[in-house]
XYZ file of C-alpha atoms in Angstrom:
611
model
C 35.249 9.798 -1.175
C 34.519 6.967 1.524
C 34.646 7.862 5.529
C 36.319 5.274 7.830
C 33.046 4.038 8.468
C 32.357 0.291 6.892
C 28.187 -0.265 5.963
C 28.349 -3.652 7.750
C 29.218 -1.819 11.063
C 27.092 0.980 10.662
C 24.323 -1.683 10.198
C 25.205 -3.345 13.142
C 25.871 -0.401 15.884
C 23.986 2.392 14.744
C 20.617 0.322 13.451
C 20.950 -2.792 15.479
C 20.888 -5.788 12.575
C 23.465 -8.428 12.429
C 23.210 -8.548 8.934
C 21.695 -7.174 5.449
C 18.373 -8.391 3.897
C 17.752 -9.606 0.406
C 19.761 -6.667 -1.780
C 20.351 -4.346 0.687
C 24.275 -4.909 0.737
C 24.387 -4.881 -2.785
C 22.895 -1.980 -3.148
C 24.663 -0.625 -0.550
C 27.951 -1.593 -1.572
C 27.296 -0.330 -5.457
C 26.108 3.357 -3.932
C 28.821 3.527 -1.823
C 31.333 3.035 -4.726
C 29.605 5.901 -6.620
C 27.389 3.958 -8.910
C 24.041 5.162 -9.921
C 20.974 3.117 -8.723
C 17.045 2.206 -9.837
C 15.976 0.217 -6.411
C 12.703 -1.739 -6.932
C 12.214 -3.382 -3.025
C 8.433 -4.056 -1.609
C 7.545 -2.054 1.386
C 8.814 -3.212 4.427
C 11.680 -4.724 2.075
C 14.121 -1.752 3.978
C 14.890 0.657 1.144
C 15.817 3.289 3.453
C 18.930 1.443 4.437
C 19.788 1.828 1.160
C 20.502 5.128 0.766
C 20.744 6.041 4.487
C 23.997 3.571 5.037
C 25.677 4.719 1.759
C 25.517 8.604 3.240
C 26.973 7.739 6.747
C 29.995 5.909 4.766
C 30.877 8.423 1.953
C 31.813 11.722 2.594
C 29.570 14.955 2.546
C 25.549 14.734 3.412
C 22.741 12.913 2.371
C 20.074 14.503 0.159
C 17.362 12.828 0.468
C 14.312 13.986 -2.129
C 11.010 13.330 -0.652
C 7.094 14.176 -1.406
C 5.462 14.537 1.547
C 5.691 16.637 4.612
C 4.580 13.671 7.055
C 7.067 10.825 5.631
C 10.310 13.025 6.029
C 9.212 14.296 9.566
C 8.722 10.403 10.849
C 11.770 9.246 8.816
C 14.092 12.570 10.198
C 12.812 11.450 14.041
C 13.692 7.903 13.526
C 17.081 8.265 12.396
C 17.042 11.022 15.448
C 16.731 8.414 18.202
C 19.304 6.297 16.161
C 21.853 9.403 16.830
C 22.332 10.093 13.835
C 22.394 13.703 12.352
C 19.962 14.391 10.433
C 17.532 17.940 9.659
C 14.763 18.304 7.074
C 13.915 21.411 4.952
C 10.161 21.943 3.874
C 7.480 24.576 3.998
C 6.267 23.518 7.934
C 9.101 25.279 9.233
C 9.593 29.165 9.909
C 12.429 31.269 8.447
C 14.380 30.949 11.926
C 14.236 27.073 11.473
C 15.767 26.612 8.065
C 17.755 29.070 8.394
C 19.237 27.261 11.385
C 19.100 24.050 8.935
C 21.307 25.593 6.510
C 23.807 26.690 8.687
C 24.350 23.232 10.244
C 24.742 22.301 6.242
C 27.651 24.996 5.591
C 29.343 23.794 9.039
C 29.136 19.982 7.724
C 27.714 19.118 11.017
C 24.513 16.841 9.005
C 24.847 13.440 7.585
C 21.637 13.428 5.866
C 19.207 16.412 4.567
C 15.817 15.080 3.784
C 14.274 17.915 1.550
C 10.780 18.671 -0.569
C 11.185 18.574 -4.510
C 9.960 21.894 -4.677
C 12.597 23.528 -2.813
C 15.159 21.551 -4.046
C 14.518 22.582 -7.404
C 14.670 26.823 -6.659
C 17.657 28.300 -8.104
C 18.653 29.693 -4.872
C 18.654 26.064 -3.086
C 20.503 24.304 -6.099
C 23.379 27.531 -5.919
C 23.525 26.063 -2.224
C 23.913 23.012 -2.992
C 26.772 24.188 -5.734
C 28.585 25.711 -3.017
C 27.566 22.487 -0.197
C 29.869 20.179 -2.713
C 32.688 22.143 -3.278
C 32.875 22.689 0.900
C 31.573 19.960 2.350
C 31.228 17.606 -0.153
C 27.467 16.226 -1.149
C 27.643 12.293 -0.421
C 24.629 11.083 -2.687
C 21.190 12.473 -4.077
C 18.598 10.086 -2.624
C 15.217 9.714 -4.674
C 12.466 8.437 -2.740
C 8.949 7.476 -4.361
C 10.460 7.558 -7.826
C 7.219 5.891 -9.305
C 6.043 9.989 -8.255
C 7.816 10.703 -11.686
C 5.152 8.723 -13.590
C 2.293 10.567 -15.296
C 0.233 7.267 -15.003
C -0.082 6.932 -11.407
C -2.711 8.826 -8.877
C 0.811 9.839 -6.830
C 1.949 11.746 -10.076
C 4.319 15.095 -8.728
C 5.032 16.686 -11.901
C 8.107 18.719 -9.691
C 9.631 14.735 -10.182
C 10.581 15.434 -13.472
C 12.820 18.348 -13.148
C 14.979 16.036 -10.812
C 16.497 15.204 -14.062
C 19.071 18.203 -13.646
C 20.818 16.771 -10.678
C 22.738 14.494 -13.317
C 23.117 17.349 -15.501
C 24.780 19.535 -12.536
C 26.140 17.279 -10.294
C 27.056 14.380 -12.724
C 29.917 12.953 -9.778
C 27.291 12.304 -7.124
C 25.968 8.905 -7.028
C 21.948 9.067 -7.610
C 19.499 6.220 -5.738
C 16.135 6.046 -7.099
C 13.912 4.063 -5.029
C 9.817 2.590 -4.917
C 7.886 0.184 -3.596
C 5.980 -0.141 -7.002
C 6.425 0.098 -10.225
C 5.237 -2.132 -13.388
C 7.421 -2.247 -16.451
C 6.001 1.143 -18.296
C 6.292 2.605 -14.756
C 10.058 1.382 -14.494
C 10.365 2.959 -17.936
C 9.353 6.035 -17.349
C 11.697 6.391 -14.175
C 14.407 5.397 -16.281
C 14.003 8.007 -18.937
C 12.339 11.203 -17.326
C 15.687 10.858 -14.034
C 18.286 9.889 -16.520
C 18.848 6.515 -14.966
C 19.641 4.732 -18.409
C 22.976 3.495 -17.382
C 22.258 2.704 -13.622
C 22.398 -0.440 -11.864
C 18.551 -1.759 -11.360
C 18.181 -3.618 -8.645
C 14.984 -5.324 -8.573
C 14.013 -7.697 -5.685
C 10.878 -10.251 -5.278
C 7.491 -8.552 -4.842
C 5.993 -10.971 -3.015
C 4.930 -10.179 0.752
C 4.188 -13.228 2.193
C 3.088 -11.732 5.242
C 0.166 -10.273 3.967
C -3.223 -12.388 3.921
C -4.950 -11.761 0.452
C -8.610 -12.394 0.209
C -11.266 -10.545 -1.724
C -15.109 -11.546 -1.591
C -18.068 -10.389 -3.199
C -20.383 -7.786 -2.147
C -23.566 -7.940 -0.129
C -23.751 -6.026 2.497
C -20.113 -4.147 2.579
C -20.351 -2.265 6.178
C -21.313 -5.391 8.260
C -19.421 -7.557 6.083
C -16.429 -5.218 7.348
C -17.325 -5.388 11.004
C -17.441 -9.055 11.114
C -13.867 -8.868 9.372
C -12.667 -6.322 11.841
C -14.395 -7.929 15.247
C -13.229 -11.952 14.124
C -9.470 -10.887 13.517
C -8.780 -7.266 14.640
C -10.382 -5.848 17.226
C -7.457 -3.872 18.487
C -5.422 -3.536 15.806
C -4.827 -0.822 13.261
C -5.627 -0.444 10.029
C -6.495 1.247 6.749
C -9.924 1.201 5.477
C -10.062 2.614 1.660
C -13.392 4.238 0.024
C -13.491 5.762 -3.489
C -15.645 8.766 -2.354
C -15.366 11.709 0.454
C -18.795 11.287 1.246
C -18.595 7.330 1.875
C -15.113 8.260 3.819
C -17.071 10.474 6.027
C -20.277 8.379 6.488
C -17.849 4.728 7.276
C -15.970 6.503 9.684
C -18.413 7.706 11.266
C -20.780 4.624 11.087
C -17.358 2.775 12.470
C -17.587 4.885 15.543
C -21.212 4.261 16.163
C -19.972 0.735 16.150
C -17.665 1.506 18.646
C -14.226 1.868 16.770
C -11.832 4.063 17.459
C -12.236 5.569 13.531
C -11.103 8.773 11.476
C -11.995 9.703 8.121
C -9.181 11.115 5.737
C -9.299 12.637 2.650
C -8.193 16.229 0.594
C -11.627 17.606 0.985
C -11.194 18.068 4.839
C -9.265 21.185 6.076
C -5.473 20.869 6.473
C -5.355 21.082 10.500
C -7.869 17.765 10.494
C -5.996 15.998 8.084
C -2.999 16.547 10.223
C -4.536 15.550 13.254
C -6.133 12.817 12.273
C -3.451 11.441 10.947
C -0.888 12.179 14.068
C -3.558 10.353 16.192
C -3.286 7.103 13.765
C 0.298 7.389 13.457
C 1.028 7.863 17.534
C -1.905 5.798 18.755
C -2.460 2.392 19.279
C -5.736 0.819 17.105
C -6.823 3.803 15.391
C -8.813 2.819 12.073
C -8.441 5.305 9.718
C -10.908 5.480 7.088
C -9.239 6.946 3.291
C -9.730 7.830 -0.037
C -5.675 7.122 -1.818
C -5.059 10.668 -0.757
C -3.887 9.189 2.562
C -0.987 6.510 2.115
C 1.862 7.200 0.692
C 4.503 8.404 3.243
C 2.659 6.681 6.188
C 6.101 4.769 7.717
C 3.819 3.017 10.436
C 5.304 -0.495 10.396
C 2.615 -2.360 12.487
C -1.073 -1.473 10.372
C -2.302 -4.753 10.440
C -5.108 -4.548 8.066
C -5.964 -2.697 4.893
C -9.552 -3.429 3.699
C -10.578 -1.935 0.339
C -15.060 -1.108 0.334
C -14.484 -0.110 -3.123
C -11.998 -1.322 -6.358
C -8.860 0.916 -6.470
C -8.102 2.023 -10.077
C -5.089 -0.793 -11.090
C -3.693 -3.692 -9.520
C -0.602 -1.385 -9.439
C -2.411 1.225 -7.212
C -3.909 -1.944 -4.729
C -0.378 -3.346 -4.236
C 0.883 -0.193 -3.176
C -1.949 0.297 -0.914
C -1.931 -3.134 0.304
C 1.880 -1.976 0.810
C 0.880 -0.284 3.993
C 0.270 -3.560 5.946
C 2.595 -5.605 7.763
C 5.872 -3.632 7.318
C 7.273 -5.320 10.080
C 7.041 -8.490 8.694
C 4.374 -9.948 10.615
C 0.930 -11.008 9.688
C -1.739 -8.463 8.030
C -4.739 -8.760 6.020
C -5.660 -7.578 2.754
C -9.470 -7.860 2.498
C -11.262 -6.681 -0.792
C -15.086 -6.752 -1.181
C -16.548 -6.066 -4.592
C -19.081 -6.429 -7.239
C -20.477 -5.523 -10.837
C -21.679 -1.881 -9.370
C -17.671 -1.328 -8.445
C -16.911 -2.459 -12.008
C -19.656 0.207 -13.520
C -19.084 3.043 -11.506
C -15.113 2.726 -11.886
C -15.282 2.062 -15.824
C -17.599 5.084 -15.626
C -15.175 7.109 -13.921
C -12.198 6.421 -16.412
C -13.825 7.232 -19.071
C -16.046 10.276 -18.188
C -12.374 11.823 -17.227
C -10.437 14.292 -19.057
C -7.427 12.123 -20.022
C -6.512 11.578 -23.247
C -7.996 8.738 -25.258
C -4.416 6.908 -25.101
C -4.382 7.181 -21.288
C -8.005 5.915 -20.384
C -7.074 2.561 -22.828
C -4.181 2.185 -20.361
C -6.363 2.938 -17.327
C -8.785 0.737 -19.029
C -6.062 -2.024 -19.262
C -4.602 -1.633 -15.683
C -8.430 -2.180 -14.920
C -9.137 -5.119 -16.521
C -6.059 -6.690 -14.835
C -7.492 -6.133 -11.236
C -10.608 -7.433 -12.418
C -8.518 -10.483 -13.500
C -6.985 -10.366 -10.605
C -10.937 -10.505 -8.343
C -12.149 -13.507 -10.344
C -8.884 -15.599 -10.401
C -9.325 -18.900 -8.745
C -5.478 -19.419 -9.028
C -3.541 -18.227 -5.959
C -3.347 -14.878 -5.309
C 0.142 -13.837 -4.673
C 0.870 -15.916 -8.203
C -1.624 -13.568 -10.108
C 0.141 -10.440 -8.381
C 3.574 -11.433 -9.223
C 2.555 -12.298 -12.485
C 1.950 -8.731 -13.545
C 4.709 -7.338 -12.136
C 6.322 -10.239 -14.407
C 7.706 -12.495 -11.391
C 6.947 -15.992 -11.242
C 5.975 -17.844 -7.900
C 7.563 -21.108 -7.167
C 4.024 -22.288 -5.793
C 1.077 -21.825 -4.118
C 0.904 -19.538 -1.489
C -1.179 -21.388 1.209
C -2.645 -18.875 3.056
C -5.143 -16.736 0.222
C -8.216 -17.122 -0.033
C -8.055 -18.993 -3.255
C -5.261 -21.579 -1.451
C -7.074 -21.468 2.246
C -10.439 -22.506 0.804
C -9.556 -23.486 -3.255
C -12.828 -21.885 -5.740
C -15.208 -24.284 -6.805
C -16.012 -23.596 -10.595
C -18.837 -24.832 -12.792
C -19.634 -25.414 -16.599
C -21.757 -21.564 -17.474
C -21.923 -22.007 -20.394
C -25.649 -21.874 -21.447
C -26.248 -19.508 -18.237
C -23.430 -17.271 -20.330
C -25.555 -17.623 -23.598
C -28.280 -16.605 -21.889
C -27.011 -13.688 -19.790
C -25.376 -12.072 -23.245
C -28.474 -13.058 -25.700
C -30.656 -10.860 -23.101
C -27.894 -8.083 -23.552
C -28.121 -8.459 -27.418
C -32.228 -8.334 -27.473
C -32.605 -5.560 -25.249
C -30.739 -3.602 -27.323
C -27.232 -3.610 -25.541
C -28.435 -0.064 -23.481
C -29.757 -1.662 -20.239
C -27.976 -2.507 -16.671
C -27.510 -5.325 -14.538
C -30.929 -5.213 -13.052
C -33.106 -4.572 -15.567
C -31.849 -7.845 -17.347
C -32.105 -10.295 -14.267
C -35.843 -9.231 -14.104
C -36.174 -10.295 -17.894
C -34.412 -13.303 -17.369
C -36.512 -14.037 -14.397
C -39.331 -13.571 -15.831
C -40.402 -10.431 -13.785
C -42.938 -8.394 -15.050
C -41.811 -4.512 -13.443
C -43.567 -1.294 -15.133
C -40.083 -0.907 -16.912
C -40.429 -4.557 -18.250
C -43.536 -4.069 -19.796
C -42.791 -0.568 -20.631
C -40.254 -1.758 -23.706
C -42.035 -4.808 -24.451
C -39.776 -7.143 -22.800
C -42.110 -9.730 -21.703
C -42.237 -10.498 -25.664
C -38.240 -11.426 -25.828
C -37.484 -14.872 -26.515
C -35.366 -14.564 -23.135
C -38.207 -13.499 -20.852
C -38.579 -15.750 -17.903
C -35.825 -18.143 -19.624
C -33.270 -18.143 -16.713
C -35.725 -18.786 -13.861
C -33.238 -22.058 -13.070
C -30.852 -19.404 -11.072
C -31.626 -16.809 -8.651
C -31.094 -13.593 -8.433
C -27.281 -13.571 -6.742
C -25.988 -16.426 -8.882
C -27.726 -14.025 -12.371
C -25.763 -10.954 -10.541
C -22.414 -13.340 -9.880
C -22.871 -14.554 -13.688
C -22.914 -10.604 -15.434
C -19.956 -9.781 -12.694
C -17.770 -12.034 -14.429
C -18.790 -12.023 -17.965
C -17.965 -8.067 -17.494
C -14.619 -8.933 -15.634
C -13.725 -11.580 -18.295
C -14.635 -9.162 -21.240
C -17.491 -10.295 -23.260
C -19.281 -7.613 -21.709
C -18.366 -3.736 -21.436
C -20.232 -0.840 -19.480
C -21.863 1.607 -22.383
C -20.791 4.847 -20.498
C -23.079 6.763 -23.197
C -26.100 4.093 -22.058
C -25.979 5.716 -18.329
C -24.253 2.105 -17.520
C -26.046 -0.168 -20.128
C -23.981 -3.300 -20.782
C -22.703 -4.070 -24.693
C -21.460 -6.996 -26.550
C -17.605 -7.780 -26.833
C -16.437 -9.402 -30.079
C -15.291 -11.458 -27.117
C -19.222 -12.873 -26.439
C -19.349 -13.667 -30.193
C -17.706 -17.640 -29.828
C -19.752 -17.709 -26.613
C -23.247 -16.937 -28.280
C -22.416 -19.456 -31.648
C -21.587 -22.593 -29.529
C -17.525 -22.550 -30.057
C -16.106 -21.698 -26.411
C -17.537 -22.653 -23.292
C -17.258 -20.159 -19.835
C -16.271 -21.335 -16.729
C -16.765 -19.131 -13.674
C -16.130 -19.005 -10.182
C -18.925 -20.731 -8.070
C -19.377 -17.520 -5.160
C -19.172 -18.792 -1.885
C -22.302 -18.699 0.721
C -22.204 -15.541 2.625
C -20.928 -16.458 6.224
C -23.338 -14.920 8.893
C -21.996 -16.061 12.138
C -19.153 -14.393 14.163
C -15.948 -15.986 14.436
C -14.884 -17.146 18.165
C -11.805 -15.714 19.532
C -10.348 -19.247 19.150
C -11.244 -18.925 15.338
C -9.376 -15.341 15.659
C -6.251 -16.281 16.898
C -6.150 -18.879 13.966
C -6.171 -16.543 11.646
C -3.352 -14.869 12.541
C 0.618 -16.477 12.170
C 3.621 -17.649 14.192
C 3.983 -16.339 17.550
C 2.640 -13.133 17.706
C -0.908 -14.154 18.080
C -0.317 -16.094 21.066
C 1.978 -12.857 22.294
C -1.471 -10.362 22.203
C -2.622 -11.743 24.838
C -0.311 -11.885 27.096
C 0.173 -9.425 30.093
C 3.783 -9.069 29.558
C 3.046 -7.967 25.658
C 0.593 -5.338 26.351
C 3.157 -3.762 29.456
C 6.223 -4.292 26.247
C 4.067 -2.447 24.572
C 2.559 -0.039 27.360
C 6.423 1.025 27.952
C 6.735 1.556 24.647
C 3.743 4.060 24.150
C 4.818 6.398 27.504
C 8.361 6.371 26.351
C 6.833 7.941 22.211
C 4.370 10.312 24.464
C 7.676 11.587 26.509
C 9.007 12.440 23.108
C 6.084 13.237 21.083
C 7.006 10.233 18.383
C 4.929 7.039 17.232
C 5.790 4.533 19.270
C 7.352 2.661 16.264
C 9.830 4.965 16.270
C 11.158 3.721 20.133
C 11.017 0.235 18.754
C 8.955 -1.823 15.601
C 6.303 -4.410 17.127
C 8.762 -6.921 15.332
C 12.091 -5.751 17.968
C 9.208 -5.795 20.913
C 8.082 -9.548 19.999
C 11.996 -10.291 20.086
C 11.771 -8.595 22.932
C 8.693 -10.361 24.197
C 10.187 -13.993 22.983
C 14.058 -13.808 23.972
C 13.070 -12.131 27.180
C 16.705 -10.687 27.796
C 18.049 -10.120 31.417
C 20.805 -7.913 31.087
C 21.882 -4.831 29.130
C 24.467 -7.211 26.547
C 21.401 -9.488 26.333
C 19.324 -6.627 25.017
C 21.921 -5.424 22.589
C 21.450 -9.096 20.875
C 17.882 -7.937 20.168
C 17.557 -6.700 16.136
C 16.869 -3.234 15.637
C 18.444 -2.547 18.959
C 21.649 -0.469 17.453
C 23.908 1.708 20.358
C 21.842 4.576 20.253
C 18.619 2.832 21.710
C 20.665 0.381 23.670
C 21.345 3.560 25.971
C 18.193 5.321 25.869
C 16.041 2.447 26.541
C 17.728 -0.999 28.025
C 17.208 -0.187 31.056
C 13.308 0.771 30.745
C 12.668 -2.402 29.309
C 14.554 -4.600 31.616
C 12.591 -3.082 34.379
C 9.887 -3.893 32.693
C 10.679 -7.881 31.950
C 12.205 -7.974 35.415
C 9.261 -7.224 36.981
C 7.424 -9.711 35.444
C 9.454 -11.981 36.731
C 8.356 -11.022 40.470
């Protein structure tokens, strides 16, 4: 049953858009008919709209399913300053709270109910709900994070799966699955384990072209991160992911030394410094915040500007998603990768010394090699990311690394020969090291202590040095002639892959690494890295009192300050410099709500600037 309300007008004077983005409306308008929905949108894409509009228009509330504490907290005081009502139930509250939460649910006086799995799925809360839709109707089931459903990925809830009953119980309420990410077994799996088979999928580009790609090789990764952070964001906020607790703790803390404002985050710490130090990131301006994946998903802050990975993630499934976390408000952010053959050992050694079945470590294994790809492409990068997600790109990007500054590549094919031959003669059980010191000719106590001065490839490969022998084994282990001997504490083994290689019949062309850059970059070479208007806008006095405004009004209120207004409203702000209260309701994501709460702040602000 449909309310008077029509979606395009609740877009307009409750969120303050003049119109829909990409497949928002479509989605909109199928959910709002009843239909059942898969939605596959990028973040920052606006999936929220797409579940949030449908539940305003049809009749009953909202239930919104989501995993984590933090997201439905930030995403309940949003829609809060929007004036819409809205509650969430999870296990932060007391037994006063929700039970003051329920009783605004029997009165009908909520549009939306944003709710943990768990609780959704006790017998007591699904009798409720029995009860909720023959009262006051239940408008929609809302399914955030839906990839959560999939045994393959690190967010893996198994609680997902019993979401399955809501079609079984409630088989007239329209259901919205939604996620940011999700490759075809992924999308599979949603499918099957919800009951989705005959909903409408709505699947829209993947491509952010926002975000800044680049990924470079390792040397030195802590000062190769502060020049990164000091040439192009210095007061910005970001994500900084390690694969350990112990290199979270010693980063952030070597980050502070440095003179960053940085917090480390990750499921060893206790559950009051997690919370805090992820408040202060989410409410403050230019906190880095320094991760394992435990931190991430469910973090709604629209204007992190960077996320820099010190170690590989796990797929290039699991580095879109984190990558995901930048530039949700549609301006420019940085995804900066460094990496090298250790990443490639220690994570291949990881997979396999887990306790997955065989079946599941040849798909991690798999998902691996693709973000290996993925590193040592020379084609554009937002082409190789689409690709796996099976999207073409109409062309290059122009702003990678790959397109900014195009790979050189060069003919490697006897340096290949040589690399693997060393690998076959030292009996396949030896790492990285130990076979650039035969090939160098280098005659260490472990050398001479298995007779390797003797090999026919002893002192062969003196040619290249010792980065361009360590650039050559990263990429004959990323391109598969070579794999990481787990049993061989790391040794590398022959592929049948290497076999064409060693007999003459394929040549191997790699990636020529690029000099390490040891200079600074001016602020003039800063600003240039950085798109459209909003670089010249950080500067400016009037920006930083926009956004000074903006910070007292979220500390009045205890909020993020993204939750008064998105950077992306305050550059409209910034750029269309309004004059009067009408001029400011013009301004997108300035819906009736706001227009009353914080016009007149604003002006003042913009007015006096004017003096």
């Amino acid at each position: 049953m449909l309310s008077d309300n029509h979606p395009n007008q609740i877009l307009r004077d409750v969120f303050g858009f003049p119109h829909f983005r990409g497949d928002q409306e479509s989605v909109v308008d199928h959910v709002t008919q009843g239909g059942d929905a898969l939605v596959l949108m990028p973040t920052g894409a606006g999936k929220s709209l797409c579940y949030q509009i449908p539940a305003l228009c049809r009749h009953g509330v909202g239930i919104v399913i989501s995993p984590l504490i933090a997201l439905m907290q930030d995403q309940v005081a949003a829609l809060k300053q929007l004036g819409v009502s809205v509650a969430f139930l999870n296990s932060s509250q007391d037994a006063e709270t929700a039970r003051a939460v329920m009783r605004q649910l029997q009165l009908g006086e909520l549009k939306l109910l944003y709710v943990a799995p768990e609780r959704l799925m006790t017998e007591s809360f699904l009798n409720f709900l029995d009860r909720l839709q023959d009262d006051q109707g239940i408008a929609l089931f809302a399914i955030d994070e839906a990839h959560c459903v999939s045994q393959w990925g690190h967010d893996f809830r198994p609680e997902y799966r019993a979401l399955k009953v809501l079609h079984e119980r409630f088989s007239r309420v329209p259901r919205i699955a939604l996620t940011a990410t999700a490759d075809a077994p992924t999308r599979r799996e949603i499918v099957e384990q919800l009951g989705l088979e005959h909903a409408r999928q709505f699947v829209s580009s993947f491509d952010r072209p926002n975000i800044r790609y680049r990924v470079t090789q390792k040397i030195n990764a802590r000062q190769q991160l502060l020049t990164f952070l000091a040439a192009e964001h210095p007061n910005d906020a970001g994500i900084v992911y390690c694969l350990s607790r112990k290199k979270v703790e010693e980063t952030a803390a070597w980050l502070k030394d440095q003179g960053w404002d940085a917090l480390p985050y990750h499921a060893g710490l206790d559950a009051a410094t997690r919370h805090g130090n992820q408040q202060r990131f989410l409410r403050d301006e230019g906190v880095v915040m320094v991760a394992t994946v435990a931190f991430g998903m469910g973090i709604d802050k629209p204007n992190v500007r960077f996320v820099a990975h010190l170690d590989l993630p796990k797929s290039l499934e699991g580095y879109y998603q984190e990558i995901g976390r930048a530039g949700r408000d549609g301006l420019p952010a940085n995804a900066w990768m460094t990496y090298g053959l250790g990443d490639v050992v220690s994570m291949r050694r990881m997979l396999m010394s887990g306790d997955s079945p065989d079946g599941r470590k040849t798909v991690e294994l798999q998902k691996l090699d693709a973000l290996l790809g993925y590193c040592e492409s020379t084609a554009c990068r937002h082409q190789t990311v689409l690709r796996y997600f099976g999207e073409s790109h109409p062309g290059d990007c122009g702003q990678c690394d790959n397109c900014l500054t195009p790979v050189d590549t060069w003919d490697a094919t006897q340096p290949a020969q040589m690399a693997l031959s060393c690998v076959y003669r030292t009996g396949q059980r030896f790492g990285v090291a130990h076979l650039i010191d035969v090939l160098l000719g280098k005659e260490t106590s472990k050398v001479a202590q298995f007779g390797h001065t003797q090999l026919s490839t002893f002192g062969i490969g003196k040619a290249l040095g010792q980065a361009q022998w360590s650039s050559v084994y990263r990429q004959l282990a990323a391109s598969g002639l070579l794999n990481v001997d787990m049993e061989a504490f790391g040794g590398l083994k022959l592929t049948d892959l290497a076999k064409p290689v060693l007999r003459g019949e394929q040549s191997v062309w790699l990636r020529r690494d690029a000099e390490p850059v040891k200079r600074k970059a001016s602020k003039i070479e800063m600003a240039s890295r950085l798109r459209e208007g909003f670089a010249d806008a950080s500067e400016d006095p009037l920006w930083q009192a926009l956004k000074a405004k903006r910070l007292e009004l979220a500390r009045e209120q205890a909020v993020p300050p993204y939750v008064i207004f998105h950077d992306s409203t305050l550059l409209e702000i910034f750029n269309q410099r309004p004059n009067t209260p009408e001029a400011f309701s013009q301004i997108s994501g300035v819906g009736q709500s706001k227009l009353v709460k914080y016009a007149d702040h604003f002006l003042e602000v913009l007015n006096a600037d004017k003096r």
